[in-house]
Amino acid sequence: MRLDRILANAGLGSRPEVQRLIRAGRVRVGGEPVRDPTRHADPLAVAVDDEPLDHPTGVTVALHKPVGYVCSHTGEEGDTVYELLPATWGLRLPRPEAVGRLDRETSGLLIVTDDHALLHRLTSPKHHVTKTYLATLARPVEDDLIESFASGTLVLRGETEACRPAAVQLLDPRTAEVSLTEGRYHQVRRMFAACGNHVEALQRTAVAGCRLGDLAPGTWRDVDPAELSAA
Ligand code: URA
């Protein structure tokens, strides 16, 4: 790929801006200064001001979304999850995007990627990717709720098509781990509501084999694609 395109795709500026960087002699390829923006290079060999490029081959990360943040690029609805990531990522091409959305009041694992084939695989309704949530409930979970979630017959308010079977594991009477293989609007909260319970707190703990683990709220880590292999 051309050097100017590599730098522009990495979020370092517009084509004219990065061409100026290159002509100023601030860019090296394999340690050698290169002043020709049209030169082709391996992104892994490129350095600007002696710093290797940030994520030269693309971005796929796990972000611990805190409560209170929205999964949107515009700040119209409040703080956005993209503010928790490096500002240059907003200029990268392709731009990293959250894989699906979590409500403002839900915390936990959000995959952010610029690999649009991966994004499609993780969000397509055809792929039935498993997502796991930890729900804190207002009332103890009854056996018939667990059966109803597992039955494949639970219909959400305002809908006609039943939810796919969802597994519930009780950690204590008011704390449940729920695994879904679809992603409808506010699905976990609405499934509990459909059974007469109420979700007081919700955290996503896993997506397609990738686990939140002990990632601190508001921080992110790189994800090895193998972690998402269950997708
Ligand atoms: N289900 C919900 O209710 N909220 C989310 O953010 C995700 C799943």
PDB file of C-alpha atoms and ligand atoms in Angstrom:
ATOM      1  CA  MET A   1       0.000   0.000   0.000  1.00  0.00           C
ATOM      2  CA  ARG A   2       1.155   3.595  -0.647  1.00  0.00           C
ATOM      3  CA  LEU A   3       2.835   5.285   2.270  1.00  0.00           C
ATOM      4  CA  ASP A   4       0.444   8.275   2.301  1.00  0.00           C
ATOM      5  CA  ARG A   5      -2.528   5.914   2.382  1.00  0.00           C
ATOM      6  CA  ILE A   6      -1.014   3.845   5.211  1.00  0.00           C
ATOM      7  CA  LEU A   7      -0.591   6.971   7.357  1.00  0.00           C
ATOM      8  CA  ALA A   8      -4.006   8.418   6.516  1.00  0.00           C
ATOM      9  CA  ASN A   9      -5.668   5.053   7.271  1.00  0.00           C
ATOM     10  CA  ALA A  10      -3.841   4.959  10.618  1.00  0.00           C
ATOM     11  CA  GLY A  11      -5.605   8.200  11.610  1.00  0.00           C
ATOM     12  CA  LEU A  12      -2.574  10.473  11.282  1.00  0.00           C
ATOM     13  CA  GLY A  13      -4.365  13.047   9.126  1.00  0.00           C
ATOM     14  CA  SER A  14      -5.811  13.712   5.708  1.00  0.00           C
ATOM     15  CA  ARG A  15      -3.854  12.684   2.588  1.00  0.00           C
ATOM     16  CA  PRO A  16      -2.403  16.234   2.134  1.00  0.00           C
ATOM     17  CA  GLU A  17      -1.488  16.370   5.856  1.00  0.00           C
ATOM     18  CA  VAL A  18       0.349  13.054   5.840  1.00  0.00           C
ATOM     19  CA  GLN A  19       2.034  13.898   2.539  1.00  0.00           C
ATOM     20  CA  ARG A  20       3.503  16.968   4.281  1.00  0.00           C
ATOM     21  CA  LEU A  21       4.721  14.712   7.133  1.00  0.00           C
ATOM     22  CA  ILE A  22       6.419  12.429   4.641  1.00  0.00           C
ATOM     23  CA  ARG A  23       8.021  15.257   2.634  1.00  0.00           C
ATOM     24  CA  ALA A  24       9.311  16.767   5.898  1.00  0.00           C
ATOM     25  CA  GLY A  25      11.382  13.612   6.395  1.00  0.00           C
ATOM     26  CA  ARG A  26       9.577  12.480   9.557  1.00  0.00           C
ATOM     27  CA  VAL A  27       8.662   9.059   8.177  1.00  0.00           C
ATOM     28  CA  ARG A  28      10.918   6.011   7.962  1.00  0.00           C
ATOM     29  CA  VAL A  29      10.349   2.649   6.336  1.00  0.00           C
ATOM     30  CA  GLY A  30      12.481  -0.138   7.750  1.00  0.00           C
ATOM     31  CA  GLY A  31      14.629   2.520   9.420  1.00  0.00           C
ATOM     32  CA  GLU A  32      15.301   4.481   6.185  1.00  0.00           C
ATOM     33  CA  PRO A  33      13.843   7.983   5.716  1.00  0.00           C
ATOM     34  CA  VAL A  34      11.358   8.047   2.833  1.00  0.00           C
ATOM     35  CA  ARG A  35      10.172  11.372   1.390  1.00  0.00           C
ATOM     36  CA  ASP A  36       8.079   9.963  -1.454  1.00  0.00           C
ATOM     37  CA  PRO A  37       4.392   9.607  -0.420  1.00  0.00           C
ATOM     38  CA  THR A  38       3.700   7.243  -3.320  1.00  0.00           C
ATOM     39  CA  ARG A  39       6.278   4.650  -2.180  1.00  0.00           C
ATOM     40  CA  HIS A  40       4.690   1.329  -1.282  1.00  0.00           C
ATOM     41  CA  ALA A  41       5.481  -0.078   2.165  1.00  0.00           C
ATOM     42  CA  ASP A  42       4.559  -2.692   4.746  1.00  0.00           C
ATOM     43  CA  PRO A  43       2.595  -0.865   7.512  1.00  0.00           C
ATOM     44  CA  LEU A  44       4.549  -2.889  10.106  1.00  0.00           C
ATOM     45  CA  ALA A  45       7.829  -1.330   8.871  1.00  0.00           C
ATOM     46  CA  VAL A  46       6.626   2.303   9.027  1.00  0.00           C
ATOM     47  CA  ALA A  47       7.623   4.729  11.799  1.00  0.00           C
ATOM     48  CA  VAL A  48       6.716   8.402  12.279  1.00  0.00           C
ATOM     49  CA  ASP A  49       9.121  10.451  14.385  1.00  0.00           C
ATOM     50  CA  ASP A  50      10.769   7.106  15.242  1.00  0.00           C
ATOM     51  CA  GLU A  51       7.505   5.695  16.685  1.00  0.00           C
ATOM     52  CA  PRO A  52       5.981   2.606  15.051  1.00  0.00           C
ATOM     53  CA  LEU A  53       2.392   3.067  13.850  1.00  0.00           C
ATOM     54  CA  ASP A  54      -0.407   2.437  16.336  1.00  0.00           C
ATOM     55  CA  HIS A  55      -2.178  -0.838  15.421  1.00  0.00           C
ATOM     56  CA  PRO A  56      -0.636  -0.978  11.917  1.00  0.00           C
ATOM     57  CA  THR A  57      -2.666  -4.001  10.867  1.00  0.00           C
ATOM     58  CA  GLY A  58      -6.031  -2.977  12.339  1.00  0.00           C
ATOM     59  CA  VAL A  59      -7.957  -2.606  15.582  1.00  0.00           C
ATOM     60  CA  THR A  60      -9.933  -5.285  17.421  1.00  0.00           C
ATOM     61  CA  VAL A  61     -10.277  -4.593  21.130  1.00  0.00           C
ATOM     62  CA  ALA A  62     -12.377  -5.497  24.152  1.00  0.00           C
ATOM     63  CA  LEU A  63     -13.642  -2.391  25.967  1.00  0.00           C
ATOM     64  CA  HIS A  64     -15.186  -2.455  29.446  1.00  0.00           C
ATOM     65  CA  LYS A  65     -18.100  -0.076  28.912  1.00  0.00           C
ATOM     66  CA  PRO A  66     -19.014   1.657  32.161  1.00  0.00           C
ATOM     67  CA  VAL A  67     -22.628   2.477  33.067  1.00  0.00           C
ATOM     68  CA  GLY A  68     -23.585   5.942  31.751  1.00  0.00           C
ATOM     69  CA  TYR A  69     -21.891   5.728  28.335  1.00  0.00           C
ATOM     70  CA  VAL A  70     -23.725   5.358  25.023  1.00  0.00           C
ATOM     71  CA  CYS A  71     -22.639   3.340  21.975  1.00  0.00           C
ATOM     72  CA  SER A  72     -22.894   6.198  19.497  1.00  0.00           C
ATOM     73  CA  HIS A  73     -20.405   8.329  17.605  1.00  0.00           C
ATOM     74  CA  THR A  74     -22.208  11.609  18.273  1.00  0.00           C
ATOM     75  CA  GLY A  75     -22.129  13.100  21.758  1.00  0.00           C
ATOM     76  CA  GLU A  76     -25.778  14.189  21.510  1.00  0.00           C
ATOM     77  CA  GLU A  77     -26.979  11.581  23.997  1.00  0.00           C
ATOM     78  CA  GLY A  78     -24.079  12.042  26.466  1.00  0.00           C
ATOM     79  CA  ASP A  79     -20.653  10.475  26.920  1.00  0.00           C
ATOM     80  CA  THR A  80     -19.830   7.956  24.203  1.00  0.00           C
ATOM     81  CA  VAL A  81     -17.784   4.770  24.412  1.00  0.00           C
ATOM     82  CA  TYR A  82     -15.542   6.152  21.638  1.00  0.00           C
ATOM     83  CA  GLU A  83     -14.274   8.789  24.089  1.00  0.00           C
ATOM     84  CA  LEU A  84     -12.679   5.915  26.030  1.00  0.00           C
ATOM     85  CA  LEU A  85     -10.536   4.964  23.008  1.00  0.00           C
ATOM     86  CA  PRO A  86      -7.608   6.854  21.423  1.00  0.00           C
ATOM     87  CA  ALA A  87      -8.855  10.001  19.620  1.00  0.00           C
ATOM     88  CA  THR A  88      -6.902   9.102  16.443  1.00  0.00           C
ATOM     89  CA  TRP A  89      -9.120   6.018  16.053  1.00  0.00           C
ATOM     90  CA  GLY A  90     -11.984   8.299  15.039  1.00  0.00           C
ATOM     91  CA  LEU A  91      -9.894   9.278  11.993  1.00  0.00           C
ATOM     92  CA  ARG A  92      -8.784   5.748  11.061  1.00  0.00           C
ATOM     93  CA  LEU A  93      -9.989   4.217   7.812  1.00  0.00           C
ATOM     94  CA  PRO A  94     -11.886   2.001   8.182  1.00  0.00           C
ATOM     95  CA  ARG A  95     -13.140   3.503  11.430  1.00  0.00           C
ATOM     96  CA  PRO A  96     -13.386   1.100  14.410  1.00  0.00           C
ATOM     97  CA  GLU A  97     -17.029   0.412  15.333  1.00  0.00           C
ATOM     98  CA  ALA A  98     -18.699  -1.168  18.347  1.00  0.00           C
ATOM     99  CA  VAL A  99     -20.025  -4.652  17.667  1.00  0.00           C
ATOM    100  CA  GLY A 100     -23.698  -4.196  18.517  1.00  0.00           C
ATOM    101  CA  ARG A 101     -24.819  -1.889  21.297  1.00  0.00           C
ATOM    102  CA  LEU A 102     -25.196  -1.949  25.034  1.00  0.00           C
ATOM    103  CA  ASP A 103     -27.772   0.315  26.737  1.00  0.00           C
ATOM    104  CA  ARG A 104     -26.530   3.355  28.590  1.00  0.00           C
ATOM    105  CA  GLU A 105     -27.349   1.565  31.880  1.00  0.00           C
ATOM    106  CA  THR A 106     -25.597  -1.692  30.928  1.00  0.00           C
ATOM    107  CA  SER A 107     -21.881  -2.157  31.592  1.00  0.00           C
ATOM    108  CA  GLY A 108     -19.432  -4.745  30.365  1.00  0.00           C
ATOM    109  CA  LEU A 109     -17.804  -6.237  27.321  1.00  0.00           C
ATOM    110  CA  LEU A 110     -18.023  -4.325  24.067  1.00  0.00           C
ATOM    111  CA  ILE A 111     -15.927  -5.506  21.126  1.00  0.00           C
ATOM    112  CA  VAL A 112     -14.724  -2.631  18.933  1.00  0.00           C
ATOM    113  CA  THR A 113     -13.233  -3.481  15.564  1.00  0.00           C
ATOM    114  CA  ASP A 114     -12.330  -2.089  12.160  1.00  0.00           C
ATOM    115  CA  ASP A 115     -12.604  -5.591  10.693  1.00  0.00           C
ATOM    116  CA  HIS A 116     -16.007  -5.268   9.091  1.00  0.00           C
ATOM    117  CA  ALA A 117     -16.180  -8.949   8.121  1.00  0.00           C
ATOM    118  CA  LEU A 118     -15.738  -9.819  11.817  1.00  0.00           C
ATOM    119  CA  LEU A 119     -18.301  -7.182  12.807  1.00  0.00           C
ATOM    120  CA  HIS A 120     -20.782  -8.683  10.376  1.00  0.00           C
ATOM    121  CA  ARG A 121     -20.100 -12.226  11.627  1.00  0.00           C
ATOM    122  CA  LEU A 122     -20.633 -11.173  15.245  1.00  0.00           C
ATOM    123  CA  THR A 123     -23.817  -9.166  14.625  1.00  0.00           C
ATOM    124  CA  SER A 124     -25.569 -11.049  11.831  1.00  0.00           C
ATOM    125  CA  PRO A 125     -28.782 -12.667  13.137  1.00  0.00           C
ATOM    126  CA  LYS A 126     -27.868 -15.731  11.042  1.00  0.00           C
ATOM    127  CA  HIS A 127     -24.785 -16.527  13.107  1.00  0.00           C
ATOM    128  CA  HIS A 128     -26.425 -16.826  16.553  1.00  0.00           C
ATOM    129  CA  VAL A 129     -23.307 -15.666  18.392  1.00  0.00           C
ATOM    130  CA  THR A 130     -23.528 -16.362  22.143  1.00  0.00           C
ATOM    131  CA  LYS A 131     -23.476 -13.342  24.481  1.00  0.00           C
ATOM    132  CA  THR A 132     -23.456 -13.780  28.249  1.00  0.00           C
ATOM    133  CA  TYR A 133     -24.828 -11.306  30.792  1.00  0.00           C
ATOM    134  CA  LEU A 134     -24.803 -11.052  34.562  1.00  0.00           C
ATOM    135  CA  ALA A 135     -28.149  -9.726  35.772  1.00  0.00           C
ATOM    136  CA  THR A 136     -28.992  -8.512  39.274  1.00  0.00           C
ATOM    137  CA  LEU A 137     -32.718  -8.900  39.812  1.00  0.00           C
ATOM    138  CA  ALA A 138     -35.257  -7.116  41.977  1.00  0.00           C
ATOM    139  CA  ARG A 139     -36.855 -10.425  43.017  1.00  0.00           C
ATOM    140  CA  PRO A 140     -35.584 -13.996  43.450  1.00  0.00           C
ATOM    141  CA  VAL A 141     -35.581 -15.965  40.192  1.00  0.00           C
ATOM    142  CA  GLU A 142     -38.255 -18.664  40.099  1.00  0.00           C
ATOM    143  CA  ASP A 143     -37.856 -22.062  38.419  1.00  0.00           C
ATOM    144  CA  ASP A 144     -40.623 -21.246  35.949  1.00  0.00           C
ATOM    145  CA  LEU A 145     -38.623 -18.217  34.730  1.00  0.00           C
ATOM    146  CA  ILE A 146     -35.647 -20.488  33.981  1.00  0.00           C
ATOM    147  CA  GLU A 147     -37.960 -22.881  32.141  1.00  0.00           C
ATOM    148  CA  SER A 148     -39.600 -20.053  30.245  1.00  0.00           C
ATOM    149  CA  PHE A 149     -36.225 -18.621  29.134  1.00  0.00           C
ATOM    150  CA  ALA A 150     -35.110 -22.096  28.001  1.00  0.00           C
ATOM    151  CA  SER A 151     -38.375 -22.929  26.240  1.00  0.00           C
ATOM    152  CA  GLY A 152     -38.023 -20.926  23.039  1.00  0.00           C
ATOM    153  CA  THR A 153     -41.630 -19.765  23.505  1.00  0.00           C
ATOM    154  CA  LEU A 154     -41.144 -16.545  25.493  1.00  0.00           C
ATOM    155  CA  VAL A 155     -42.657 -13.614  23.576  1.00  0.00           C
ATOM    156  CA  LEU A 156     -41.558 -10.077  24.441  1.00  0.00           C
ATOM    157  CA  ARG A 157     -44.059  -7.268  24.890  1.00  0.00           C
ATOM    158  CA  GLY A 158     -44.865  -5.686  21.515  1.00  0.00           C
ATOM    159  CA  GLU A 159     -43.435  -8.640  19.552  1.00  0.00           C
ATOM    160  CA  THR A 160     -44.932 -11.770  18.011  1.00  0.00           C
ATOM    161  CA  GLU A 161     -41.876 -13.964  17.364  1.00  0.00           C
ATOM    162  CA  ALA A 162     -40.707 -15.969  20.379  1.00  0.00           C
ATOM    163  CA  CYS A 163     -37.171 -15.507  21.719  1.00  0.00           C
ATOM    164  CA  ARG A 164     -34.647 -18.221  20.979  1.00  0.00           C
ATOM    165  CA  PRO A 165     -33.931 -20.462  23.990  1.00  0.00           C
ATOM    166  CA  ALA A 166     -31.720 -18.729  26.576  1.00  0.00           C
ATOM    167  CA  ALA A 167     -29.758 -20.498  29.318  1.00  0.00           C
ATOM    168  CA  VAL A 168     -29.965 -19.166  32.877  1.00  0.00           C
ATOM    169  CA  GLN A 169     -27.544 -20.123  35.621  1.00  0.00           C
ATOM    170  CA  LEU A 170     -28.342 -18.860  39.103  1.00  0.00           C
ATOM    171  CA  LEU A 171     -25.370 -17.622  41.109  1.00  0.00           C
ATOM    172  CA  ASP A 172     -27.654 -16.676  43.981  1.00  0.00           C
ATOM    173  CA  PRO A 173     -31.440 -16.174  44.078  1.00  0.00           C
ATOM    174  CA  ARG A 174     -31.206 -12.624  42.678  1.00  0.00           C
ATOM    175  CA  THR A 175     -28.107 -12.964  40.481  1.00  0.00           C
ATOM    176  CA  ALA A 176     -28.375 -14.797  37.186  1.00  0.00           C
ATOM    177  CA  GLU A 177     -25.990 -15.480  34.337  1.00  0.00           C
ATOM    178  CA  VAL A 178     -27.956 -15.452  31.073  1.00  0.00           C
ATOM    179  CA  SER A 179     -26.671 -16.624  27.690  1.00  0.00           C
ATOM    180  CA  LEU A 180     -28.455 -15.403  24.555  1.00  0.00           C
ATOM    181  CA  THR A 181     -27.861 -16.245  20.909  1.00  0.00           C
ATOM    182  CA  GLU A 182     -29.672 -13.228  19.489  1.00  0.00           C
ATOM    183  CA  GLY A 183     -29.662  -9.509  20.172  1.00  0.00           C
ATOM    184  CA  ARG A 184     -33.028  -7.780  20.294  1.00  0.00           C
ATOM    185  CA  TYR A 185     -33.530  -4.295  21.694  1.00  0.00           C
ATOM    186  CA  HIS A 186     -33.045  -4.353  25.522  1.00  0.00           C
ATOM    187  CA  GLN A 187     -33.546  -8.093  25.287  1.00  0.00           C
ATOM    188  CA  VAL A 188     -32.330  -9.230  28.700  1.00  0.00           C
ATOM    189  CA  ARG A 189     -34.305  -6.565  30.560  1.00  0.00           C
ATOM    190  CA  ARG A 190     -37.408  -7.314  28.495  1.00  0.00           C
ATOM    191  CA  MET A 191     -37.149 -11.087  28.981  1.00  0.00           C
ATOM    192  CA  PHE A 192     -37.057 -10.690  32.762  1.00  0.00           C
ATOM    193  CA  ALA A 193     -39.887  -8.127  32.568  1.00  0.00           C
ATOM    194  CA  ALA A 194     -41.947 -10.610  30.519  1.00  0.00           C
ATOM    195  CA  CYS A 195     -41.614 -13.045  33.458  1.00  0.00           C
ATOM    196  CA  GLY A 196     -42.628 -10.455  36.075  1.00  0.00           C
ATOM    197  CA  ASN A 197     -39.106  -9.704  37.342  1.00  0.00           C
ATOM    198  CA  HIS A 198     -36.996  -6.557  36.972  1.00  0.00           C
ATOM    199  CA  VAL A 199     -33.299  -6.133  36.118  1.00  0.00           C
ATOM    200  CA  GLU A 200     -31.613  -3.743  38.548  1.00  0.00           C
ATOM    201  CA  ALA A 201     -28.104  -4.044  37.088  1.00  0.00           C
ATOM    202  CA  LEU A 202     -26.796  -5.675  33.946  1.00  0.00           C
ATOM    203  CA  GLN A 203     -23.267  -6.457  32.794  1.00  0.00           C
ATOM    204  CA  ARG A 204     -22.168  -8.299  29.658  1.00  0.00           C
ATOM    205  CA  THR A 205     -19.419 -10.739  30.594  1.00  0.00           C
ATOM    206  CA  ALA A 206     -18.682 -12.576  27.338  1.00  0.00           C
ATOM    207  CA  VAL A 207     -19.148 -12.421  23.563  1.00  0.00           C
ATOM    208  CA  ALA A 208     -18.389 -15.427  21.385  1.00  0.00           C
ATOM    209  CA  GLY A 209     -15.814 -16.908  23.774  1.00  0.00           C
ATOM    210  CA  CYS A 210     -14.132 -13.561  24.542  1.00  0.00           C
ATOM    211  CA  ARG A 211     -14.473 -12.811  28.267  1.00  0.00           C
ATOM    212  CA  LEU A 212     -14.566  -9.486  30.127  1.00  0.00           C
ATOM    213  CA  GLY A 213     -12.419 -10.965  32.904  1.00  0.00           C
ATOM    214  CA  ASP A 214     -10.872  -8.396  35.231  1.00  0.00           C
ATOM    215  CA  LEU A 215     -10.653  -5.581  32.671  1.00  0.00           C
ATOM    216  CA  ALA A 216     -11.239  -2.341  34.649  1.00  0.00           C
ATOM    217  CA  PRO A 217     -14.277  -0.201  33.722  1.00  0.00           C
ATOM    218  CA  GLY A 218     -13.393   2.363  31.049  1.00  0.00           C
ATOM    219  CA  THR A 219     -10.279   0.481  29.870  1.00  0.00           C
ATOM    220  CA  TRP A 220      -9.612  -1.706  26.838  1.00  0.00           C
ATOM    221  CA  ARG A 221      -7.257  -4.431  25.698  1.00  0.00           C
ATOM    222  CA  ASP A 222      -6.319  -5.922  22.348  1.00  0.00           C
ATOM    223  CA  VAL A 223      -8.216  -9.065  21.415  1.00  0.00           C
ATOM    224  CA  ASP A 224      -6.615 -12.023  19.722  1.00  0.00           C
ATOM    225  CA  PRO A 225      -9.014 -13.084  16.919  1.00  0.00           C
ATOM    226  CA  ALA A 226      -8.755 -16.643  18.322  1.00  0.00           C
ATOM    227  CA  GLU A 227     -10.735 -15.435  21.355  1.00  0.00           C
ATOM    228  CA  LEU A 228     -13.656 -14.714  19.022  1.00  0.00           C
ATOM    229  CA  SER A 229     -13.333 -18.035  17.226  1.00  0.00           C
ATOM    230  CA  ALA A 230     -16.568 -19.315  18.746  1.00  0.00           C
ATOM    231  CA  ALA A 231     -18.194 -16.850  16.313  1.00  0.00           C
TER     232      ALA A 231
HETATM  233  N1  URA B   1     -30.018  -6.674  26.886  1.00  0.00           N
HETATM  234  C1  URA B   1     -30.355  -5.527  27.492  1.00  0.00           C
HETATM  235  O1  URA B   1     -31.421  -5.431  28.085  1.00  0.00           O
HETATM  236  N2  URA B   1     -29.504  -4.498  27.419  1.00  0.00           N
HETATM  237  C2  URA B   1     -28.319  -4.562  26.785  1.00  0.00           C
HETATM  238  O2  URA B   1     -27.561  -3.571  26.755  1.00  0.00           O
HETATM  239  C3  URA B   1     -27.984  -5.757  26.158  1.00  0.00           C
HETATM  240  C4  URA B   1     -28.850  -6.817  26.225  1.00  0.00           C
END
